[in-house]
PDB file of C-alpha atoms in Angstrom:
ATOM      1  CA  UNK A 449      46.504  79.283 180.748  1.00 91.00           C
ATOM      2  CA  UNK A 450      48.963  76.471 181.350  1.00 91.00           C
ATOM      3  CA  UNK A 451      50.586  75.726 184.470  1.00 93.00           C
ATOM      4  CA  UNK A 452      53.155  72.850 184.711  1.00 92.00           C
ATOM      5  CA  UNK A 453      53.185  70.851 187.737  1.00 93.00           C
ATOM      6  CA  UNK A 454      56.156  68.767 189.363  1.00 90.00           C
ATOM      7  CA  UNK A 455      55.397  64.936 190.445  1.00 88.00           C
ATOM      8  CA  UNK A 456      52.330  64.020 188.253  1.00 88.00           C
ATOM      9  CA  UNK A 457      53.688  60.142 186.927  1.00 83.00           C
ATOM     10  CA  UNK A 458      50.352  58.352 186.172  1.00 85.00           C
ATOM     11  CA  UNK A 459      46.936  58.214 185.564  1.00 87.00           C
ATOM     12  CA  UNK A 460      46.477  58.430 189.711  1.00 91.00           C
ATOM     13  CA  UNK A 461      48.322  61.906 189.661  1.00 91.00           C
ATOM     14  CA  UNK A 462      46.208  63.315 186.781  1.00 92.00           C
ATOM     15  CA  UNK A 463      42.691  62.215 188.694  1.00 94.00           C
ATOM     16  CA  UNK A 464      44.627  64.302 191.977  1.00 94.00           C
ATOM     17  CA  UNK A 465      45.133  67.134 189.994  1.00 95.00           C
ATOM     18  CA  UNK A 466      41.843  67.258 188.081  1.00 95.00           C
ATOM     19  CA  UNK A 467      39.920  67.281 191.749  1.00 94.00           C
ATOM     20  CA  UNK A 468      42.333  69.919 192.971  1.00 94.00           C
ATOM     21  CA  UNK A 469      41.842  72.475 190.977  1.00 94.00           C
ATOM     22  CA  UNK A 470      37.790  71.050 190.692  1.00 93.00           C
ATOM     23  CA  UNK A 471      37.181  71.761 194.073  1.00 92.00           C
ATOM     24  CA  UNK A 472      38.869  75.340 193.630  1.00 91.00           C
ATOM     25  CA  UNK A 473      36.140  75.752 191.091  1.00 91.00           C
ATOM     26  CA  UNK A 474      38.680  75.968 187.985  1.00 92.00           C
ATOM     27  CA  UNK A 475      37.667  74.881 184.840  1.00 93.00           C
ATOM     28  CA  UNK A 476      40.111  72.342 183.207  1.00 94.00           C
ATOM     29  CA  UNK A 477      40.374  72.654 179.283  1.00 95.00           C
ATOM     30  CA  UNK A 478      42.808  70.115 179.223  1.00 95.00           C
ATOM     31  CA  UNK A 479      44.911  67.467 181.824  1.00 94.00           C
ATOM     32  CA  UNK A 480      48.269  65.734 181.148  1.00 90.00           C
ATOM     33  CA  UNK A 481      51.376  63.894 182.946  1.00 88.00           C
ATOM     34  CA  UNK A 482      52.876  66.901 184.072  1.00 89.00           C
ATOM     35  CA  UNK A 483      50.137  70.161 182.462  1.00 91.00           C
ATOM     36  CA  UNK A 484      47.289  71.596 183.137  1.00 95.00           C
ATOM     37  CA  UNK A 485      45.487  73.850 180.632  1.00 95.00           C
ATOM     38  CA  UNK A 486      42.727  76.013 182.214  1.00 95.00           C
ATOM     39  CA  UNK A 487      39.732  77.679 180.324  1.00 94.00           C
ATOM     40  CA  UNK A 488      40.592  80.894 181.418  1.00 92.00           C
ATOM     41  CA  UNK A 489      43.661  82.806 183.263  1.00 92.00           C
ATOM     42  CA  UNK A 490      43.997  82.559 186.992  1.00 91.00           C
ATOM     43  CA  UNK A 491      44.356  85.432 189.517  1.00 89.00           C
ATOM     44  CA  UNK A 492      48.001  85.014 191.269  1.00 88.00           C
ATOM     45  CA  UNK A 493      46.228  85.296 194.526  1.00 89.00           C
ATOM     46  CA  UNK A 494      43.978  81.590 192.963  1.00 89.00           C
ATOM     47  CA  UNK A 495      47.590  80.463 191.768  1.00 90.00           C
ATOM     48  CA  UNK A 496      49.045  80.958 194.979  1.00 90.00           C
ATOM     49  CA  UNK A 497      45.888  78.852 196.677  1.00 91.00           C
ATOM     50  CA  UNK A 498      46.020  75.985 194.139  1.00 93.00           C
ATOM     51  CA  UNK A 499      50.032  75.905 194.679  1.00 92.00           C
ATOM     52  CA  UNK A 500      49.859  75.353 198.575  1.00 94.00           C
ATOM     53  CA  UNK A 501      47.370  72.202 198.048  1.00 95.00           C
ATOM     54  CA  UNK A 502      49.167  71.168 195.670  1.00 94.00           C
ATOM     55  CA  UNK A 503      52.604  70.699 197.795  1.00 93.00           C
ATOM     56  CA  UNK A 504      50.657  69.318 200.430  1.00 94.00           C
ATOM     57  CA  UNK A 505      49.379  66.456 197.843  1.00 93.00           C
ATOM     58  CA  UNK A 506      52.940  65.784 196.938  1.00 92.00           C
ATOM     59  CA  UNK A 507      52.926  67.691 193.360  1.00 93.00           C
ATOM     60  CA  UNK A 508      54.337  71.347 192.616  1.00 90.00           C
ATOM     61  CA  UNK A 509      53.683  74.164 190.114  1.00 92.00           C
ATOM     62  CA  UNK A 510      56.902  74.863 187.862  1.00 89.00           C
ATOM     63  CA  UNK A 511      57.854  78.223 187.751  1.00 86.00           C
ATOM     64  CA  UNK A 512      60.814  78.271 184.778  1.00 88.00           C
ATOM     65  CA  UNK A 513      60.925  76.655 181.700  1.00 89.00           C
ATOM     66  CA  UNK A 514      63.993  74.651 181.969  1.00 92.00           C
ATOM     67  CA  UNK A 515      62.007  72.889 184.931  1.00 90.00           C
ATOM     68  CA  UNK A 516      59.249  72.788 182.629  1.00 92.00           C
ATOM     69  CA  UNK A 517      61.006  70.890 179.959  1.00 95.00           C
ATOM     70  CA  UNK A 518      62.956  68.233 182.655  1.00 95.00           C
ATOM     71  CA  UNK A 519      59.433  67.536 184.025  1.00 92.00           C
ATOM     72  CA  UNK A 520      58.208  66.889 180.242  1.00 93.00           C
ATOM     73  CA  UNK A 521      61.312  64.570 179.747  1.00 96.00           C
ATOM     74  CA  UNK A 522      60.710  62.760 182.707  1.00 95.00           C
ATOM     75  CA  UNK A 523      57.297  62.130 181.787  1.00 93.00           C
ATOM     76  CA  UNK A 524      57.924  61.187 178.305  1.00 96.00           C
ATOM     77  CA  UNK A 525      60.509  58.487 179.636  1.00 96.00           C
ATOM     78  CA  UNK A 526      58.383  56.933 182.404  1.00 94.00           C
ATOM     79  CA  UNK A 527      55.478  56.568 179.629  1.00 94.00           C
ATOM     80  CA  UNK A 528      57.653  55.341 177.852  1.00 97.00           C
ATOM     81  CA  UNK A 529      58.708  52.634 179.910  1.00 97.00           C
ATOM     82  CA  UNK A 530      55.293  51.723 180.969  1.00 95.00           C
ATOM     83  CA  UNK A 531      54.026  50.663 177.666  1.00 96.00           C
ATOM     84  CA  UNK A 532      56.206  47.653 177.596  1.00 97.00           C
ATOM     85  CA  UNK A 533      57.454  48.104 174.368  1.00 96.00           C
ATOM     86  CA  UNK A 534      61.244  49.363 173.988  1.00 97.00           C
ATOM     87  CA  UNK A 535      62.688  48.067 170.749  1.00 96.00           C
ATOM     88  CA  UNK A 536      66.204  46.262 171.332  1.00 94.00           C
ATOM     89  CA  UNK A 537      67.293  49.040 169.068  1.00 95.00           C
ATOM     90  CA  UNK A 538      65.858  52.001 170.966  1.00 97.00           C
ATOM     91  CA  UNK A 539      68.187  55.215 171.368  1.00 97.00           C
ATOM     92  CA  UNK A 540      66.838  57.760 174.299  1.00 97.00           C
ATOM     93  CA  UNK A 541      69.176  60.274 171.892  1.00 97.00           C
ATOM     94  CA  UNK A 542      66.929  60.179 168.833  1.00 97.00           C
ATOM     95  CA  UNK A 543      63.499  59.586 171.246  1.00 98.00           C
ATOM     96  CA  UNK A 544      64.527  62.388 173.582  1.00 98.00           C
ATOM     97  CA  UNK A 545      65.342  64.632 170.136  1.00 97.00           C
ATOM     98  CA  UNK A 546      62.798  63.788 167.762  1.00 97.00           C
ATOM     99  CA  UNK A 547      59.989  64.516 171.000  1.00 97.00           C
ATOM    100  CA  UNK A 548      61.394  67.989 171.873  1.00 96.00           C
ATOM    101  CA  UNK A 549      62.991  69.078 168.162  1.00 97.00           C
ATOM    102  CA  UNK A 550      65.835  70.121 169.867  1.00 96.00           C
ATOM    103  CA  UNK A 551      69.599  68.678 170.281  1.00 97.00           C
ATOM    104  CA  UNK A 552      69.921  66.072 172.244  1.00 97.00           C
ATOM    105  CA  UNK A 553      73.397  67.647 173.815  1.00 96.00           C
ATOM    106  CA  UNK A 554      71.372  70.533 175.206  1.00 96.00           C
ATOM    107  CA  UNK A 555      68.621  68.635 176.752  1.00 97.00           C
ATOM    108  CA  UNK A 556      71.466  66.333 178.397  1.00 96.00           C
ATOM    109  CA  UNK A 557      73.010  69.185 179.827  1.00 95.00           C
ATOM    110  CA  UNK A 558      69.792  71.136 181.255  1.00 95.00           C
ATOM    111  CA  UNK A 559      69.089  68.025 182.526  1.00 96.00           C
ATOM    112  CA  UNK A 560      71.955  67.103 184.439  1.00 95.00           C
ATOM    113  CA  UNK A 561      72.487  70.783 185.932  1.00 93.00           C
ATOM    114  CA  UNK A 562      69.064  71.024 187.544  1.00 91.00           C
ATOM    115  CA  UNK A 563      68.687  67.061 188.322  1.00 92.00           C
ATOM    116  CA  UNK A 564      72.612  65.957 189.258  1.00 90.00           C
ATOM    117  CA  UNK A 565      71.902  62.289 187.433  1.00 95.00           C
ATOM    118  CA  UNK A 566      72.675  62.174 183.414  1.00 96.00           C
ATOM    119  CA  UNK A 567      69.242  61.531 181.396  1.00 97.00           C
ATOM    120  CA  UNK A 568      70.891  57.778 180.808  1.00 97.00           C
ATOM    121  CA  UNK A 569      71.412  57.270 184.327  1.00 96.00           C
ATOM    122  CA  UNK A 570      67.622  58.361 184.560  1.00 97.00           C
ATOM    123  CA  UNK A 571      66.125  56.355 181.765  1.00 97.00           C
ATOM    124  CA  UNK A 572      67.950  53.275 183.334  1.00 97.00           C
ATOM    125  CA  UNK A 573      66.752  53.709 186.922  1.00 96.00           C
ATOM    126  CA  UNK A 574      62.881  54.411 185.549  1.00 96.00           C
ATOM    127  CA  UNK A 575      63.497  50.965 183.634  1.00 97.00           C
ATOM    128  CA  UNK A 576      64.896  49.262 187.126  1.00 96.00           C
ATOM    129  CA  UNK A 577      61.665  50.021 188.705  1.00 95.00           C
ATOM    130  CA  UNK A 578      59.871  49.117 186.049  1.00 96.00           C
ATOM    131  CA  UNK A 579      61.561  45.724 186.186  1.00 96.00           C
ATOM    132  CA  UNK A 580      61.175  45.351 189.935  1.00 94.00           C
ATOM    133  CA  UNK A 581      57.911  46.057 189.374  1.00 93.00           C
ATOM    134  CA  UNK A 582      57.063  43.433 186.592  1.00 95.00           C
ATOM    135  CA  UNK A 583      59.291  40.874 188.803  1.00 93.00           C
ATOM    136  CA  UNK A 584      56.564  41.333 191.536  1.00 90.00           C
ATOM    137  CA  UNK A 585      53.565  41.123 189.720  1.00 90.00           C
ATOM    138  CA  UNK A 586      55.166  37.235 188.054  1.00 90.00           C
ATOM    139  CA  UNK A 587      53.492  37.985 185.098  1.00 91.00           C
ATOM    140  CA  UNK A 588      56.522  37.716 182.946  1.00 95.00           C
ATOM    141  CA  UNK A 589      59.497  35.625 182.526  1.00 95.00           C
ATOM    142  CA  UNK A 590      63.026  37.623 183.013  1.00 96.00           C
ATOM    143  CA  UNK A 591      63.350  36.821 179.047  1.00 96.00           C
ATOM    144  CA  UNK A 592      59.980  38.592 178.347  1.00 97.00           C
ATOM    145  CA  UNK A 593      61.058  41.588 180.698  1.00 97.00           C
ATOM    146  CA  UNK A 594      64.243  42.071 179.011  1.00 97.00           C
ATOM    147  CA  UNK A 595      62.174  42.080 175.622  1.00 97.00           C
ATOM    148  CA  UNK A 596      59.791  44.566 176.597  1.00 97.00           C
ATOM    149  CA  UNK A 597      62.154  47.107 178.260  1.00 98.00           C
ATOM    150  CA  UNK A 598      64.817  47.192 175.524  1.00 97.00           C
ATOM    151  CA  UNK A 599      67.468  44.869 176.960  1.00 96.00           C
ATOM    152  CA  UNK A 600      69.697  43.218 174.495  1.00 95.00           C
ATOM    153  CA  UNK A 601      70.029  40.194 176.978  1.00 96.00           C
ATOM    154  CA  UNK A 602      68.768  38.646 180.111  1.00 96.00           C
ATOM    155  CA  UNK A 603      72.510  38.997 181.147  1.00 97.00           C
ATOM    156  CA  UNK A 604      72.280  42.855 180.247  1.00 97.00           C
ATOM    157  CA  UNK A 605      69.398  43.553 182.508  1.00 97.00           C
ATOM    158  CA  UNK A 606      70.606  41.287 185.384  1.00 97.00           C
ATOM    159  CA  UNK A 607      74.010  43.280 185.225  1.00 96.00           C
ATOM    160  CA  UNK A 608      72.002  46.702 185.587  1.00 97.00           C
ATOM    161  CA  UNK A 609      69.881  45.699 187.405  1.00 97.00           C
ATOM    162  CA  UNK A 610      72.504  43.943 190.355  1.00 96.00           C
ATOM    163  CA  UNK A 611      74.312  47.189 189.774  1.00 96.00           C
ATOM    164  CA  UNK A 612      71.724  49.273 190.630  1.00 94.00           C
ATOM    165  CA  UNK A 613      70.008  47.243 193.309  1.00 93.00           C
ATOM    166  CA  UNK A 614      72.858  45.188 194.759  1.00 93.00           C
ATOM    167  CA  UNK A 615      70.857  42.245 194.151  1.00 93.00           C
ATOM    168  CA  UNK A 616      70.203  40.014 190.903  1.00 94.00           C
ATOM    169  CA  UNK A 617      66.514  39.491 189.550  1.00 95.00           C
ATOM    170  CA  UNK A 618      66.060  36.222 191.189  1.00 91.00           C
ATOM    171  CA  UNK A 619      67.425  37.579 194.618  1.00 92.00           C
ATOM    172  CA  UNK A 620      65.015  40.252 194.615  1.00 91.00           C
ATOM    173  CA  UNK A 621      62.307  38.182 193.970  1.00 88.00           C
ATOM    174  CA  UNK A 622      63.032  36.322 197.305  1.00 87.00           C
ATOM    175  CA  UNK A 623      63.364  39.272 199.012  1.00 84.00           C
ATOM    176  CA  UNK A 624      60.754  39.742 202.281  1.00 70.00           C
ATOM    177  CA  UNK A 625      60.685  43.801 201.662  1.00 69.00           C
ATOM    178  CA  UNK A 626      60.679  44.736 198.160  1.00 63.00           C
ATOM    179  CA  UNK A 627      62.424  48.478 198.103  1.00 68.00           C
ATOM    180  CA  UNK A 628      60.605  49.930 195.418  1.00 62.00           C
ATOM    181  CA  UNK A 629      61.152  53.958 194.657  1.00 62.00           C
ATOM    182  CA  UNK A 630      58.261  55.943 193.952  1.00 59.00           C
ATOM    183  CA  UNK A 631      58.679  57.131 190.250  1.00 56.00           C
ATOM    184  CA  UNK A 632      58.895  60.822 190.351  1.00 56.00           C
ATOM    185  CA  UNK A 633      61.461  60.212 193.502  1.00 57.00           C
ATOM    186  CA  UNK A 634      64.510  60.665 191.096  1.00 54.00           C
TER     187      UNK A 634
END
């Protein structure tokens, strides 16, 4: 049986889940950003158990699949982002499409309707925090950052980034509080 689940972002998330429904005495064929396959089917009354911990952790199960498939999207992009390596080149059209074999118009727009922020305005704000988040650690140059996330240009990622923010790179950087979003906050 799969059940989706709302909020799951990173490895953290996935160790969450996996205890949750552990402790509930499921058996877990498989975990993922996002899914978890059981062994066998679940009772609705189980279900219903596994659902209330689950909003108390911060996650939720997803009912319908046009949920389903924004939460897949949104986990595809953030992974995505985290492995540092966007080509300059990179289209989220032909990523987005190619992933789900569907048009990219149609994901767009089931996107948009059930989120109220266009998948670009996503993918961009995932790639802010990413770069807020690399700007903190000062393990990269704002050269190397703009190489790894896609950026044609330092100037390109400093003007979405002040856009975004309000602030430049180097601003931020001096910054006493740091306002980071959590990643499934958007």
């Amino acid at each position: 049986m799969k059940i989706f689940i709302k909020n799951m972002v990173c490895g953290r998330c996935i160790s969450a889940v996996s205890a949750i429904f552990g402790e509930n005495n499921i058996q877990v064929k498989s975990i993922n950003l996002g899914e978890v396959e059981t062994e066998t089917d679940i009772s609705e009354e189980d279900l219903d158990s596994i659902e209330e911990i689950l909003i108390k952790t911060g996650f939720e199960r997803i009912k319908d699949s046009s949920h389903q498939l924004i939460e897949k999207i949104k986990n595809l992009i953030i992974v995505k982002i985290s492995e540092l390596d966007i080509a300059e080149n990179f289209l989220l059209s032909e990523f987005l499409s190619s992933a789900f074999h569907k048009d990219y118009s149609s994901l767009s727009k089931t996107f948009s309707q059930n989120e109220n922020i266009t998948l670009e305005q996503f993918f961009i704000l995932q790639k802010i925090e990413k770069v807020k988040e690399l700007l903190l650690y000062n393990e990269f140059t704002l050269t190397e950052i703009a190489g790894k996330l896609g950026y044609k240009s330092v100037q390109h990622l400093s003007s979405q980034f002040r856009n975004s923010t309000g602030f430049t790179p180097t601003e931020f950087k001096k910054l006493k509080v740091h306002n980071r979003k959590p990643l499934d906050s958007f």
